[in-house]
Short mmCIF file of C-alpha atoms and ligand atoms in Angstrom, two decimals:
data_model
loop_
_atom_site.label_atom_id
_atom_site.label_comp_id
_atom_site.label_asym_id
_atom_site.label_seq_id
_atom_site.Cartn_x
_atom_site.Cartn_y
_atom_site.Cartn_z
CA MET U 14 74.21 -56.53 140.10
CA ARG U 15 70.32 -56.67 140.57
CA VAL U 16 69.57 -53.61 142.87
CA ALA U 17 66.36 -51.74 144.25
CA MET U 18 66.63 -48.32 144.82
CA PHE U 19 63.78 -47.05 147.36
CA GLY U 20 63.15 -43.11 146.56
CA THR U 21 63.49 -41.51 143.17
CA GLY U 22 64.71 -38.55 144.79
CA TYR U 23 67.97 -36.03 143.76
CA VAL U 24 69.92 -38.95 145.24
CA GLY U 25 68.36 -42.18 144.27
CA LEU U 26 67.42 -41.79 141.13
CA VAL U 27 70.97 -40.50 140.14
CA THR U 28 72.24 -43.11 141.84
CA GLY U 29 70.19 -45.57 140.39
CA ALA U 30 71.19 -44.19 137.00
CA CYS U 31 74.94 -44.28 137.90
CA LEU U 32 74.33 -48.08 138.93
CA ALA U 33 72.80 -48.96 135.75
CA GLU U 34 75.23 -46.92 133.17
CA VAL U 35 78.32 -49.36 134.56
CA GLY U 36 76.00 -52.36 133.76
CA HIS U 37 74.30 -53.27 137.20
CA ASP U 38 70.48 -54.14 136.83
CA VAL U 39 68.02 -51.39 138.89
CA VAL U 40 64.70 -51.44 140.08
CA CYS U 41 63.18 -47.85 141.32
CA VAL U 42 60.89 -47.80 143.55
CA ASP U 43 58.71 -44.88 144.29
CA ILE U 44 55.32 -43.93 146.09
CA ASP U 45 54.86 -41.17 144.14
CA GLN U 46 52.93 -42.97 141.59
CA ALA U 47 53.00 -39.71 139.41
CA LYS U 48 56.95 -39.35 139.77
CA ILE U 49 57.10 -43.21 138.48
CA ASP U 50 54.83 -42.67 135.35
CA GLY U 51 56.57 -39.56 134.34
CA LEU U 52 59.78 -41.66 134.49
CA ASN U 53 58.16 -44.57 132.83
CA ARG U 54 57.82 -42.08 130.05
CA GLY U 55 60.89 -40.36 130.28
CA VAL U 56 60.34 -37.02 132.07
CA ILE U 57 62.20 -36.69 134.65
CA PRO U 58 61.37 -34.62 137.81
CA ILE U 59 64.55 -32.72 138.86
CA TYR U 60 67.04 -30.47 137.06
CA GLU U 61 70.71 -32.18 137.48
CA PRO U 62 73.39 -31.42 134.79
CA GLY U 63 73.32 -34.97 132.70
CA LEU U 64 70.83 -36.89 134.76
CA ALA U 65 68.34 -37.25 131.61
CA PRO U 66 69.83 -38.70 129.28
CA LEU U 67 71.72 -41.00 131.97
CA VAL U 68 68.30 -42.55 132.79
CA GLN U 69 66.52 -42.10 129.14
CA ALA U 70 69.72 -44.10 127.93
CA ASN U 71 69.91 -46.75 130.71
CA HIS U 72 65.77 -47.00 130.93
CA ALA U 73 65.82 -47.64 127.10
CA ALA U 74 68.67 -50.72 127.14
CA GLY U 75 66.56 -52.24 129.76
CA ARG U 76 69.22 -51.67 132.90
CA LEU U 77 67.01 -48.78 134.79
CA ALA U 78 63.13 -49.76 135.87
CA PHE U 79 60.84 -47.33 137.56
CA THR U 80 57.95 -48.82 139.66
CA THR U 81 55.76 -48.71 142.83
CA GLU U 82 55.68 -52.14 143.13
CA ALA U 83 57.76 -52.93 145.76
CA ALA U 84 57.76 -56.30 146.47
CA GLY U 85 58.53 -56.69 142.61
CA ALA U 86 61.97 -55.11 143.15
CA ILE U 87 62.47 -56.40 146.36
CA ALA U 88 62.25 -59.86 145.07
CA HIS U 89 64.36 -58.97 142.32
CA ALA U 90 67.32 -57.62 144.56
CA GLN U 91 70.62 -58.83 145.76
CA VAL U 92 71.10 -55.05 147.00
CA ILE U 93 68.28 -52.55 148.21
CA PHE U 94 69.09 -49.24 148.81
CA ILE U 95 66.92 -46.65 151.32
CA ALA U 96 67.22 -43.41 149.47
CA VAL U 97 64.44 -41.94 150.65
CA GLY U 98 63.88 -38.50 152.55
CA THR U 99 64.66 -38.14 156.50
CA PRO U 100 63.40 -34.42 156.96
CA PRO U 101 63.21 -32.83 160.33
CA ASP U 102 61.23 -33.67 162.68
CA GLU U 103 59.70 -30.46 164.74
CA ASP U 104 62.25 -30.18 167.27
CA GLY U 105 65.01 -30.69 164.41
CA SER U 106 66.22 -34.76 165.07
CA ALA U 107 65.97 -36.56 162.10
CA ASP U 108 62.43 -37.39 161.11
CA LEU U 109 62.75 -41.39 160.45
CA GLN U 110 59.11 -42.35 159.07
CA TYR U 111 60.08 -42.89 155.41
CA VAL U 112 63.11 -44.95 156.35
CA LEU U 113 61.78 -47.09 158.80
CA ALA U 114 58.72 -47.59 156.48
CA VAL U 115 60.79 -48.87 153.93
CA ALA U 116 62.68 -51.48 156.41
CA ARG U 117 58.86 -52.61 156.92
CA THR U 118 57.90 -52.95 153.53
CA ILE U 119 61.92 -55.05 153.13
CA GLY U 120 60.81 -57.12 156.04
CA ARG U 121 57.38 -58.16 154.28
CA HIS U 122 58.82 -59.03 151.19
CA LEU U 123 62.15 -60.55 151.59
CA ASP U 124 62.56 -63.89 151.14
CA HIS U 125 66.06 -64.54 150.03
CA PRO U 126 69.12 -63.09 151.59
CA ALA U 127 70.22 -59.67 150.85
CA VAL U 128 72.31 -56.83 151.91
CA VAL U 129 70.16 -53.86 152.70
CA VAL U 130 71.82 -50.18 152.69
CA ASN U 131 71.22 -47.42 154.21
CA LYS U 132 71.83 -44.30 152.00
CA SER U 133 69.68 -41.71 153.24
CA THR U 134 71.54 -39.49 156.03
CA VAL U 135 70.24 -41.00 159.20
CA PRO U 136 71.16 -40.36 163.08
CA VAL U 137 73.87 -42.62 164.44
CA GLY U 138 71.87 -45.98 165.63
CA THR U 139 69.31 -45.91 163.11
CA ALA U 140 70.80 -49.31 161.03
CA ASP U 141 69.84 -51.09 164.85
CA LYS U 142 66.57 -49.73 163.85
CA VAL U 143 66.15 -50.65 160.17
CA ARG U 144 67.47 -54.29 161.45
CA ALA U 145 65.05 -54.49 164.26
CA VAL U 146 61.96 -53.50 162.16
CA ILE U 147 62.92 -56.08 159.13
CA ALA U 148 63.64 -58.36 161.89
CA GLU U 149 60.24 -57.92 163.73
CA GLU U 150 58.49 -58.62 160.50
CA PHE U 151 60.26 -61.58 159.73
CA SER U 152 59.05 -62.98 163.09
CA ALA U 153 55.50 -61.90 162.40
CA ARG U 154 55.53 -64.22 159.55
CA GLY U 155 57.84 -66.81 160.51
CA ALA U 156 60.88 -65.71 157.68
CA ARG U 157 64.43 -66.97 158.32
CA VAL U 158 66.53 -65.25 155.65
CA ALA U 159 69.65 -63.68 156.07
CA PHE U 160 70.36 -60.29 155.83
CA ASP U 161 72.78 -57.39 156.49
CA VAL U 162 72.35 -53.34 157.01
CA VAL U 163 74.95 -51.76 155.84
CA SER U 164 75.58 -47.59 156.32
CA ASN U 165 76.84 -45.96 152.79
CA PRO U 166 76.14 -42.61 153.25
CA GLU U 167 75.55 -39.98 149.87
CA PHE U 168 78.13 -37.26 149.55
CA LEU U 169 76.90 -35.99 146.07
CA LYS U 170 76.15 -32.64 145.51
CA GLU U 171 73.25 -31.37 143.95
CA GLY U 172 73.95 -29.73 140.73
CA ASP U 173 77.20 -31.87 140.43
CA ALA U 174 75.20 -34.74 141.07
CA VAL U 175 75.66 -37.38 137.95
CA ALA U 176 79.75 -36.33 137.94
CA ASP U 177 79.72 -36.87 141.92
CA CYS U 178 78.57 -40.63 141.76
CA LEU U 179 80.67 -41.63 138.26
CA ARG U 180 83.55 -40.35 140.26
CA PRO U 181 83.07 -40.21 143.62
CA ASP U 182 86.07 -38.88 146.46
CA ARG U 183 85.10 -41.57 148.65
CA ILE U 184 82.54 -44.39 149.54
CA ILE U 185 82.60 -44.94 153.00
CA ILE U 186 80.98 -48.42 153.61
CA GLY U 187 80.06 -48.98 157.69
CA ALA U 188 79.17 -52.79 158.39
CA ASP U 189 79.54 -54.34 161.32
CA ASP U 190 79.85 -57.95 158.98
CA ALA U 191 82.78 -58.69 156.10
CA ARG U 192 80.45 -60.55 153.78
CA ALA U 193 78.68 -56.56 153.02
CA VAL U 194 81.58 -55.14 152.20
CA THR U 195 82.31 -57.88 150.05
CA VAL U 196 79.21 -57.49 148.12
CA LEU U 197 79.12 -53.77 148.41
CA ARG U 198 83.04 -53.79 146.61
CA ARG U 199 81.68 -55.73 144.10
CA LEU U 200 78.78 -53.46 143.35
CA TYR U 201 81.03 -50.37 143.42
CA ALA U 202 83.72 -51.55 141.62
CA PRO U 203 83.65 -50.24 138.28
CA PHE U 204 83.74 -46.68 140.20
CA ASN U 205 86.86 -47.83 142.51
CA ARG U 206 89.17 -48.48 139.68
CA LYS U 207 92.05 -46.14 139.35
CA ARG U 208 92.86 -45.73 142.90
CA ASP U 209 90.77 -47.19 146.40
CA ARG U 210 88.22 -45.26 147.15
CA VAL U 211 86.73 -47.34 149.53
CA VAL U 212 86.57 -46.50 153.27
CA GLU U 213 85.28 -49.29 155.56
CA MET U 214 84.53 -48.22 158.85
CA ASP U 215 81.46 -49.68 161.52
CA VAL U 216 78.15 -48.88 161.07
CA ARG U 217 77.85 -45.94 163.76
CA SER U 218 81.40 -44.27 162.49
CA ALA U 219 79.93 -44.39 159.22
CA GLU U 220 76.68 -42.84 160.01
CA LEU U 221 78.40 -40.09 161.92
CA THR U 222 80.72 -39.67 158.90
CA LYS U 223 78.25 -37.99 156.91
CA TYR U 224 77.03 -35.49 159.46
CA ALA U 225 80.60 -35.01 159.96
CA ALA U 226 81.13 -33.65 156.98
CA ASN U 227 77.75 -31.44 156.24
CA ALA U 228 78.46 -29.67 159.76
CA MET U 229 81.80 -29.23 158.70
CA LEU U 230 81.17 -27.36 155.16
CA ALA U 231 77.78 -25.49 157.24
CA THR U 232 80.70 -24.27 160.12
CA LYS U 233 82.91 -23.16 157.13
CA ILE U 234 80.18 -20.94 155.39
CA SER U 235 78.87 -19.76 158.68
CA PHE U 236 82.46 -18.97 160.06
CA MET U 237 83.21 -16.80 156.66
CA ASN U 238 79.24 -14.83 156.99
CA GLU U 239 80.85 -14.28 160.29
CA ILE U 240 84.08 -12.71 159.55
CA ALA U 241 82.03 -10.87 156.44
CA ASN U 242 79.79 -9.34 159.07
CA ILE U 243 83.01 -8.19 160.87
CA ALA U 244 84.41 -7.20 158.00
CA GLU U 245 81.32 -4.69 156.96
CA ARG U 246 81.87 -3.31 160.28
CA VAL U 247 85.56 -2.21 160.16
CA GLY U 248 85.96 -1.23 156.96
CA ALA U 249 87.38 -3.76 155.19
CA ASP U 250 87.01 -6.13 151.90
CA ILE U 251 85.67 -9.77 152.65
CA GLU U 252 87.07 -10.57 149.31
CA GLN U 253 90.64 -9.41 149.76
CA VAL U 254 90.29 -11.39 152.71
CA ARG U 255 89.00 -14.34 150.75
CA GLN U 256 92.23 -14.24 148.41
CA GLY U 257 94.03 -14.10 151.70
CA ILE U 258 93.46 -17.23 153.42
CA GLY U 259 92.27 -19.32 150.74
CA SER U 260 96.22 -19.63 149.90
CA ASP U 261 96.74 -21.33 153.14
CA PRO U 262 96.43 -25.37 152.33
CA ARG U 263 95.35 -25.62 155.70
CA ILE U 264 92.07 -23.26 154.82
CA GLY U 265 92.10 -23.69 151.28
CA TRP U 266 89.45 -22.25 148.56
CA HIS U 267 86.40 -24.00 148.77
CA PHE U 268 83.55 -23.01 150.97
CA ILE U 269 85.31 -19.87 152.05
CA TYR U 270 82.15 -17.78 149.61
CA PRO U 271 80.03 -15.25 152.25
CA GLY U 272 76.83 -14.76 151.26
CA ALA U 273 73.09 -14.96 152.42
CA GLY U 274 73.25 -17.92 153.97
CA TYR U 275 73.66 -21.74 153.13
CA GLY U 276 70.06 -23.62 152.05
CA GLY U 277 68.60 -26.43 150.68
CA SER U 278 67.68 -29.58 151.92
CA CYS U 279 70.86 -31.15 153.58
CA PHE U 280 72.96 -28.42 155.78
CA PRO U 281 70.24 -27.11 157.57
CA LYS U 282 68.15 -30.19 158.40
CA ASP U 283 71.81 -31.78 159.07
CA VAL U 284 73.38 -29.28 161.67
CA GLN U 285 70.24 -29.29 163.46
CA ALA U 286 69.80 -33.14 163.49
CA LEU U 287 73.54 -33.28 164.81
CA ALA U 288 72.97 -31.10 167.72
CA ARG U 289 69.67 -33.07 168.61
CA THR U 290 72.01 -36.32 168.48
CA ALA U 291 74.42 -34.62 170.74
CA ALA U 292 71.80 -32.94 173.15
CA GLN U 293 69.88 -36.76 173.43
CA HIS U 294 73.62 -37.83 174.28
CA GLY U 295 74.00 -35.50 176.72
CA HIS U 296 76.36 -33.01 175.16
CA THR U 297 76.38 -29.46 174.62
CA PRO U 298 76.77 -28.88 170.81
CA ARG U 299 78.04 -25.07 170.80
CA LEU U 300 79.49 -24.93 168.03
CA LEU U 301 76.74 -26.54 166.13
CA GLU U 302 74.32 -24.21 167.52
CA ALA U 303 76.71 -21.20 167.04
CA VAL U 304 76.90 -22.47 162.88
CA GLU U 305 72.85 -22.76 162.67
CA ALA U 306 72.43 -19.04 164.58
CA VAL U 307 74.33 -17.79 162.15
CA ASN U 308 73.08 -19.12 159.22
CA GLU U 309 69.69 -18.02 160.21
CA ALA U 310 71.12 -14.36 160.87
CA GLN U 311 72.42 -14.16 157.44
CA LYS U 312 69.51 -15.47 156.09
CA GLY U 313 67.89 -12.10 157.07
CA HIS U 314 71.19 -9.90 156.22
CA LEU U 315 70.25 -9.06 152.48
CA PHE U 316 66.75 -7.48 153.75
CA THR U 317 69.18 -5.45 156.38
CA LEU U 318 71.07 -4.04 153.41
CA ILE U 319 68.04 -3.05 151.45
CA GLN U 320 66.16 -1.44 153.94
CA ARG U 321 68.90 0.34 155.38
CA HIS U 322 69.57 1.64 151.91
CA TYR U 323 65.40 2.85 151.31
CA ASP U 324 65.31 4.02 154.95
CA ARG U 325 67.81 6.79 154.04
CA GLY U 326 65.81 8.06 151.41
CA GLU U 327 62.87 10.21 151.74
CA ASP U 328 59.73 8.15 150.65
CA GLU U 329 58.23 5.37 152.10
CA GLY U 330 61.23 3.33 152.51
CA VAL U 331 61.15 -0.37 151.05
CA ARG U 332 57.36 -0.24 150.45
CA GLY U 333 55.83 -0.12 146.90
CA LYS U 334 59.07 -0.65 145.33
CA THR U 335 59.69 -3.22 143.21
CA PHE U 336 62.82 -5.82 142.93
CA ALA U 337 64.32 -7.60 140.20
CA VAL U 338 65.68 -11.02 141.90
CA TRP U 339 68.15 -13.21 140.20
CA GLY U 340 68.51 -16.66 141.63
CA LEU U 341 65.74 -18.34 143.49
CA ALA U 342 67.28 -21.93 143.69
CA PHE U 343 69.32 -22.68 146.80
CA LYS U 344 72.35 -22.78 144.52
CA PRO U 345 73.71 -22.92 141.10
CA ASN U 346 72.50 -25.82 138.70
CA THR U 347 69.69 -27.29 140.82
CA ASP U 348 66.13 -26.45 140.69
CA ASP U 349 65.65 -26.89 144.50
CA MET U 350 64.59 -24.39 146.73
CA ARG U 351 64.69 -26.46 149.70
CA ALA U 352 65.29 -23.54 152.56
CA ALA U 353 67.04 -21.41 149.98
CA PRO U 354 67.62 -18.17 151.13
CA SER U 355 65.45 -16.68 148.09
CA ARG U 356 62.09 -17.63 150.38
CA ARG U 357 62.85 -15.77 153.11
CA LEU U 358 64.18 -12.67 151.57
CA LEU U 359 61.11 -12.65 149.10
CA ALA U 360 58.82 -13.17 152.38
CA GLN U 361 60.32 -10.46 154.19
CA LEU U 362 60.18 -7.96 150.82
CA TRP U 363 56.41 -9.06 150.61
CA GLU U 364 56.34 -8.22 154.16
CA ALA U 365 57.66 -5.20 153.95
CA GLY U 366 55.08 -3.98 150.85
CA ALA U 367 57.64 -4.59 147.98
CA ARG U 368 56.83 -6.38 144.68
CA VAL U 369 58.84 -9.14 142.96
CA ARG U 370 59.86 -9.83 139.51
CA ALA U 371 61.87 -13.12 139.82
CA TYR U 372 64.20 -15.41 137.23
CA ASP U 373 65.95 -18.24 137.80
CA PRO U 374 67.42 -20.15 134.88
CA GLU U 375 65.87 -23.67 136.48
CA ALA U 376 63.84 -23.45 139.31
CA MET U 377 60.88 -21.48 138.19
CA GLY U 378 58.36 -24.56 137.94
CA GLU U 379 59.17 -24.74 141.54
CA ALA U 380 58.89 -21.19 142.10
CA ARG U 381 55.51 -21.50 140.52
CA ARG U 382 54.93 -24.38 143.29
CA VAL U 383 56.34 -22.86 146.55
CA PHE U 384 54.95 -19.55 145.68
CA GLY U 385 51.58 -20.18 143.97
CA GLU U 386 49.70 -17.02 142.48
CA ARG U 387 50.47 -13.86 143.75
CA LYS U 388 49.89 -10.56 142.67
CA ASP U 389 53.43 -9.02 144.33
CA LEU U 390 55.33 -11.45 142.12
CA MET U 391 55.87 -11.62 138.40
CA LEU U 392 57.85 -14.91 137.28
CA CYS U 393 60.13 -14.21 134.57
CA GLU U 394 61.39 -15.11 131.54
CA SER U 395 64.68 -13.90 131.81
CA ALA U 396 67.31 -12.31 133.90
CA PHE U 397 66.73 -8.88 131.64
CA GLU U 398 63.16 -9.03 131.26
CA ALA U 399 63.05 -9.26 135.54
CA LEU U 400 64.49 -5.85 135.27
CA GLU U 401 61.50 -4.75 133.35
CA GLY U 402 59.97 -1.72 135.72
CA ALA U 403 62.02 -2.72 138.80
CA ASP U 404 63.70 -0.30 141.22
CA ALA U 405 66.75 -2.68 142.36
CA LEU U 406 68.33 -5.86 141.52
CA ILE U 407 68.99 -7.89 144.01
CA VAL U 408 71.35 -11.24 143.09
CA VAL U 409 70.59 -13.73 145.58
CA THR U 410 71.94 -17.12 143.39
CA GLU U 411 75.47 -16.98 141.90
CA TRP U 412 74.51 -18.52 138.61
CA LYS U 413 77.32 -18.57 136.07
CA GLN U 414 74.63 -16.26 133.50
CA PHE U 415 74.40 -13.30 135.98
CA ARG U 416 78.30 -13.05 136.41
CA SER U 417 79.10 -10.31 133.44
CA PRO U 418 76.03 -8.34 133.02
CA ASP U 419 76.24 -5.10 131.31
CA PHE U 420 75.96 -2.63 134.17
CA VAL U 421 75.59 0.29 131.88
CA ARG U 422 71.99 -1.56 130.42
CA LEU U 423 71.48 -2.80 134.44
CA ARG U 424 71.77 1.21 135.47
CA GLU U 425 69.59 2.03 132.18
CA ALA U 426 66.90 -0.36 133.78
CA LEU U 427 66.72 0.33 137.33
CA GLY U 428 64.88 3.11 138.60
CA ASP U 429 66.88 3.54 141.29
CA ALA U 430 70.16 2.33 139.97
CA VAL U 431 70.82 -0.17 142.69
CA VAL U 432 72.13 -3.73 143.44
CA PHE U 433 72.37 -5.57 145.93
CA ASP U 434 74.58 -8.49 145.21
CA GLY U 435 74.19 -11.80 147.73
CA ARG U 436 76.92 -13.93 146.44
CA ASN U 437 79.92 -10.95 145.68
CA LEU U 438 79.37 -11.48 142.04
CA TYR U 439 80.41 -7.83 141.09
CA ASP U 440 83.60 -6.01 141.16
CA PRO U 441 82.21 -2.39 143.31
CA GLN U 442 84.65 -0.18 141.49
CA GLU U 443 83.31 -1.31 138.03
CA ILE U 444 79.84 -0.88 138.76
CA GLU U 445 79.82 1.84 140.47
CA ALA U 446 82.00 3.25 137.73
CA ALA U 447 78.84 2.54 135.51
CA GLY U 448 76.53 4.49 138.01
CA LEU U 449 75.03 1.90 140.00
CA ALA U 450 75.01 1.90 144.05
CA TYR U 451 76.55 -1.38 144.84
CA TYR U 452 76.01 -3.38 148.11
CA GLY U 453 77.81 -6.45 148.66
CA ILE U 454 78.09 -8.99 151.61
CA GLY U 455 81.21 -7.51 153.84
CA ARG U 456 82.54 -5.17 151.44
CA GLY U 457 83.13 -2.74 153.95
CA ARG U 458 80.53 -0.05 153.12
CA SER U 459 77.24 -0.78 154.02
CA LEU U 460 76.85 0.48 157.59
P1 NAD L 6 64.19 -36.34 147.54
O1 NAD L 6 63.00 -35.57 149.02
O2 NAD L 6 64.50 -35.61 146.64
O3 NAD L 6 63.43 -37.68 147.40
C1 NAD L 6 62.80 -38.84 148.32
C2 NAD L 6 61.84 -39.68 147.52
O4 NAD L 6 61.44 -40.91 148.63
C3 NAD L 6 61.14 -39.07 147.37
O5 NAD L 6 60.63 -39.23 145.86
C4 NAD L 6 59.94 -40.01 147.70
O6 NAD L 6 58.35 -39.80 147.20
C5 NAD L 6 60.48 -41.52 148.28
N1 NAD L 6 59.74 -42.31 149.05
C6 NAD L 6 59.56 -41.75 150.14
N2 NAD L 6 58.93 -43.10 151.12
C7 NAD L 6 59.10 -43.87 149.90
C8 NAD L 6 58.52 -45.32 150.58
N3 NAD L 6 58.31 -45.96 151.80
N4 NAD L 6 58.96 -46.08 149.26
C9 NAD L 6 59.47 -45.48 147.82
N5 NAD L 6 59.79 -44.05 147.81
C10 NAD L 6 59.72 -43.36 148.58
O7 NAD L 6 65.36 -36.90 148.78
P2 NAD L 6 67.09 -36.62 148.67
O8 NAD L 6 67.56 -35.04 148.28
O9 NAD L 6 67.36 -37.98 147.31
O10 NAD L 6 67.39 -37.22 149.59
C11 NAD L 6 67.21 -38.42 150.25
C12 NAD L 6 68.31 -38.74 151.73
O11 NAD L 6 69.50 -38.96 151.01
C13 NAD L 6 67.98 -38.17 152.47
O12 NAD L 6 68.44 -38.59 154.16
C14 NAD L 6 68.94 -36.80 152.26
O13 NAD L 6 69.53 -35.94 153.38
C15 NAD L 6 70.52 -37.09 151.94
N6 NAD L 6 71.03 -36.92 150.84
C16 NAD L 6 70.53 -35.79 150.13
C17 NAD L 6 71.66 -35.20 149.13
C18 NAD L 6 71.20 -34.09 147.96
O14 NAD L 6 72.07 -33.64 148.00
N7 NAD L 6 69.86 -33.67 148.11
C19 NAD L 6 72.78 -35.42 149.05
C20 NAD L 6 73.20 -36.98 149.96
C21 NAD L 6 72.14 -36.92 151.30
#
């Protein structure tokens, strides 16, 4: 089928490439000329495992094109995806300006029947707004073309996006019209062979499903962080507690890891936007507010542990200390640093007069862009280079390569021989046996 994909970010580029991979003819549109020029030269703007060869192969095969020319892409397409950003507005609600700008463009150019698919995460009622904007443009130019607006939220995870897209758990199709469902079922048929993964529902339920999924995951994380903070105070070890509860299938093993708080471009903004939607409709979202408040506090927790450790000493606390930081991306296998806990931590360290030597396997380019040149930041080429001249190590992102360092080498490298483990990667006994002081999250020893 012929597809136009508006937005070549994490969602649009991955989805466009996966649709091309199964034989569809996809034109990706973006307003970012540099990104499109790069993609046409084979430069992939984000790090996502498996994405580069997928994009390059399908581009070379002629099934995946990149352009800033919206009109041509719309003329080409039977199915038009909107996969642009929906960042938080000042009051926490989703900013729909990019989504509605695409709707306006579609309204200006569409002159054949098509299905418009909203893949961006958008508040309930947005499909109606998209439909209204397109209709407004149609009436301005006297166009009479049949079109449907469908909600098809995306559930891919950064870091696993290609695999998630090629083998989705479910494909939500929110439509008020059976024809549109048939078109999308045809489009997704190659991903839907083993069993039927399509869940059909009405548009509003589909829009809410995406927020419900992210809010549930964020709730699990904040819940575990809450229990971790209790464990810390009562002298229990959250890792043992985690083992104890995960084995209950009603609870499960996923998303019960305590840590430095959730970040990224989705959970923080989606929890906020859902709370905002609830408030706008006269419901006080007490649980969502608590999930967010716990997370905000958790993002400052590592620094509290660091400060407590250094305030016990005889010198000037954290001031003048140098910290090696392992991990800047908001989670492993991505270069994304949007709302990453590392950003809050580094700001707090700098505010307190400390210096940072940081390393992340994929986010160094992004870190350069986010932080710019600073005297108190050294971006290092490797995890061990970050340790050179450092007093302490802070682990912020649980990349696999950080999981089993040589603890003796760590002790020899670190001036103060102390490790702050924001992801509970290490066994406290093993690390302490190597002569290092250890602080984890919720490990009953950090008061
Ligand atoms: P992104 O910021 O990575 O990419 C958005 C892209 O849209 C940018 O390249 C931008 O230049 C482009 N754009 C903006 N206006 C445009 C226009 N008028 N025409 C064409 N292109 C335009 O965003 P993302 O992370 O891919 O997220 C997109 C949407 O999907 C958001 O609503 C997000 O909440 C949702 N989502 C994201 C993820 C994720 O893991 N990133 C997962 C599921 C859903």
